[in-house]
Amino acid sequence: MSAQAVYVLWLRDMKWFLRAKGRLISTFVMPFLWLAILGMGLGAVIQMPGGGSFIDFLTPGIVGMAILFSATMSGVSVLWDKQFGFMKEILVAPVSRISIMIGKALGGATTSIIQGVMLLFVAALIGARMPGIAGFLIAFLFMIILALGFVSLGLAIASRIGDPVAFPIVINFLIMPLFFLSGAIFPISTAPGWLQTLAYINPVTYGVDGLRGAILGTSQFPLWLDFAVLGLFSLAMILLGAYLFKKMKA
Amino acid sequence: MKPAIETRDLTKEFNGLVAVDHVDLQIEKGELFGLLGPNGAGKTTLIHMLCTILPPTEGTAKVAGFDIHRTPDSVRKAIGIVFQDPSLDGRLTSRENLDFHGRVYGMDKAQREKRIADVLKLVDLEDRAKALVQTYSSGMRRRLEIARGLMHHPKIMFMDEPTLGLDPQTRRSIWDHIQMLNKQEKITILLTTHYMDEADYLCDRVGIIDHGKIISLGKPEKLKDELKGDIVSLEVAQPKKYVEIFQRAKYVKEVTVVKDQLHLTVTGGERTIPKLMEIVTRRGGKVRSVGLRSPTLEDVFIRYTGRGIREEEAGAKEQMRMMVRAHSR
Ligand SMILES: Nc1ncnc2c1ncn2[C@@H]1O[C@H](COP(=O)(O)OP(=O)(O)OP(=O)(O)O)[C@@H](O)[C@H]1O
Ligand SMILES: [Mg+2]
């Protein structure tokens, strides 16, 4: 493991993130629209089962969504690096594959967490309920675990797919159902049985529930359970990502 | 003194296609060695195996004294590489590209800063060091790739077609840089090319490679001298018709057909031309044009393979590469 290599790969991701203004805006606009339009539009007509406003309920879900999508999508940088040849420069260096994978994972996780946090502030601006310091820190912890898990999943898929154009299609196909079946936009407890079952086996459910518990103080499962399930899932993804990344052809 | 590079039976197969075929090669320290061969000859594959990013199917190699199988990391630290295809990050500045390289090769801050200044100076890119690489011309990018390969003080440099697709002036300036690295910085260089003039002008020794095999190896002068004589080219209709007749003439040493031309290796070119033309006329043929010159490495290649090195190429593939290079970031 080379700390220098991990750091410089992370640094490069940060530079890209800050330089690509267009991408920055577009990854932010979609969740914002969800929050503003869905939250305010539907919020006017929807009565939440346990009381409270719909936008309060929706905020943790949309924060989770922003992280879920941007973390998984960040794997595409591997494919662009291959396409433009820079991957050769990385892979021929005297550093282990695992350092490269960790550097990439931390870079992708950081950018998606930044987006999650920014979204939380936007939600505050349009009137969603905000947590205290402790709640915020717990939410932050859930964001990190969620991001690391899905960045690793993205890297795992990227190391099996060669084509940077096909990648987002595959990811959307995979992530969309995970998002819709996670309780991000409707409460699971009142959903039909089959939907509940699907939600229970979906790791994103526990991420969203954990975020909701941290931000609103009410969650369906105890926070330790959310933490344990999501943590195990993310650990598994990190191991899978590291394994597949190591086997990736130069 | 141990050689800088030594290969034994080095072989690479891609699904039955033998790209590199049992190559035994020895390159001494301080040498500027050229691998000359047409598209698909196996040059890049050979370099990739020596750089440890492609595992050989068979055989071994030692680079800078280190075994490519057993100690790939030591090999990697000792070599610098200029890949055939572009491999810079266009969204970073050249300074940032070099800094990235310095860090992954484990250099500390002071070392990096000094070396970045040095290598940028070496390739005359100091003025543009703060611009994003995507705004560079292809010649500037190539120079930056050379600078980057030098960052970590490699003992051996691999350069895969360092001047592919560049204009004549830029090629010249890159040649100068390469020579300086070899002579002043005492770096052993293995470069590949399919430009005859490049191999001839730059290299101490040249290995001609075709279909994965080294078919001839030596100093450029020696390779050319082996042909002993001048090359007469005759442009005629149906050149194949005359091959046998010329082979019988005692002053003709070799005959090859290259497109619509006959290439004849002869002794005393000036005096034999009239005789050669007479033979064609007597058969009712007509000589459309005549050429006389000293042998080049191209003729050496033709002699060993029976075809021209650039015959089927300078075509689609190279043009596409140039376009890719021009468009990439
Ligand atoms: N990854 C690969 N998979 C399958 N075949 C390959 C692969 N890489 C190279 N080849 C084949 O191996 C042969 C040698 O290719 P190589 O790139 O080494 O040639 P080269 O001498 O560098 O040619 P050029 O002058 O065009 O760069 C070619 O026939 C090529 O198609
Ligand atoms: Mg090549």
CSV table of C-alpha atoms in Angstrom, one decimal, chain A residues 125-208:
chain,number,residue,atom,x,y,z
A,125,LEU,CA,-33.3,26.4,2.4
A,126,ILE,CA,-36.7,25.2,1.2
A,127,GLY,CA,-37.9,24.5,4.7
A,128,ALA,CA,-37.1,20.9,5.5
A,129,ARG,CA,-36.5,20.0,9.1
A,130,MET,CA,-32.8,19.8,10.0
A,131,PRO,CA,-31.0,17.7,12.6
A,132,GLY,CA,-28.9,19.0,15.4
A,133,ILE,CA,-25.1,18.5,15.5
A,134,ALA,CA,-25.3,14.9,16.7
A,135,GLY,CA,-27.9,14.0,14.2
A,136,PHE,CA,-25.9,15.6,11.5
A,137,LEU,CA,-22.8,13.6,12.4
A,138,ILE,CA,-24.7,10.3,12.4
A,139,ALA,CA,-26.2,11.2,9.0
A,140,PHE,CA,-22.6,12.0,7.8
A,141,LEU,CA,-21.5,8.5,9.0
A,142,PHE,CA,-24.3,6.9,7.0
A,143,MET,CA,-23.4,8.9,3.9
A,144,ILE,CA,-19.8,7.7,4.2
A,145,ILE,CA,-20.8,4.0,4.5
A,146,LEU,CA,-23.3,4.3,1.7
A,147,ALA,CA,-20.9,6.1,-0.6
A,148,LEU,CA,-18.0,3.6,0.0
A,149,GLY,CA,-20.2,0.7,-0.7
A,150,PHE,CA,-21.7,2.0,-3.9
A,151,VAL,CA,-18.4,3.5,-5.2
A,152,SER,CA,-16.9,0.0,-4.8
A,153,LEU,CA,-19.9,-1.6,-6.6
A,154,GLY,CA,-19.3,1.0,-9.4
A,155,LEU,CA,-15.6,0.1,-9.6
A,156,ALA,CA,-16.4,-3.6,-9.6
A,157,ILE,CA,-18.7,-3.2,-12.5
A,158,ALA,CA,-16.4,-0.8,-14.3
A,159,SER,CA,-13.6,-3.4,-14.1
A,160,ARG,CA,-15.8,-5.9,-15.9
A,161,ILE,CA,-17.2,-3.5,-18.6
A,162,GLY,CA,-14.9,-1.9,-21.1
A,163,ASP,CA,-17.3,0.6,-22.6
A,164,PRO,CA,-17.7,4.0,-21.0
A,165,VAL,CA,-20.9,4.6,-23.0
A,166,ALA,CA,-22.5,1.3,-21.8
A,167,PHE,CA,-21.6,1.9,-18.2
A,168,PRO,CA,-24.2,4.5,-17.2
A,169,ILE,CA,-26.9,2.4,-18.9
A,170,VAL,CA,-26.0,-0.7,-16.9
A,171,ILE,CA,-25.7,1.4,-13.7
A,172,ASN,CA,-29.1,3.0,-14.2
A,173,PHE,CA,-30.7,-0.3,-14.9
A,174,LEU,CA,-29.3,-1.6,-11.6
A,175,ILE,CA,-29.7,1.5,-9.4
A,176,MET,CA,-33.1,2.7,-10.4
A,177,PRO,CA,-34.9,-0.4,-8.8
A,178,LEU,CA,-32.7,-0.1,-5.7
A,179,PHE,CA,-33.7,3.5,-5.4
A,180,PHE,CA,-37.4,3.0,-5.9
A,181,LEU,CA,-37.6,0.0,-3.6
A,182,SER,CA,-35.7,1.7,-0.8
A,183,GLY,CA,-38.4,3.7,0.9
A,184,ALA,CA,-36.8,6.9,-0.3
A,185,ILE,CA,-40.0,8.4,-1.7
A,186,PHE,CA,-42.7,6.5,0.2
A,187,PRO,CA,-42.9,4.8,3.6
A,188,ILE,CA,-42.3,1.1,3.5
A,189,SER,CA,-44.5,0.3,6.5
A,190,THR,CA,-47.7,1.2,4.6
A,191,ALA,CA,-46.7,-0.4,1.3
A,192,PRO,CA,-48.2,-3.8,0.0
A,193,GLY,CA,-46.5,-6.9,1.3
A,194,TRP,CA,-44.6,-7.9,-1.8
A,195,LEU,CA,-43.1,-4.4,-2.0
A,196,GLN,CA,-42.1,-4.6,1.7
A,197,THR,CA,-40.3,-7.9,1.1
A,198,LEU,CA,-38.3,-6.5,-1.8
A,199,ALA,CA,-37.5,-3.4,0.3
A,200,TYR,CA,-36.3,-5.5,3.2
A,201,ILE,CA,-33.7,-7.3,1.0
A,202,ASN,CA,-32.5,-4.0,-0.5
A,203,PRO,CA,-29.4,-2.6,1.3
A,204,VAL,CA,-30.3,0.9,0.2
A,205,THR,CA,-33.4,0.7,2.4
A,206,TYR,CA,-31.2,0.5,5.5
A,207,GLY,CA,-29.1,3.5,4.3
A,208,VAL,CA,-32.2,5.6,3.7
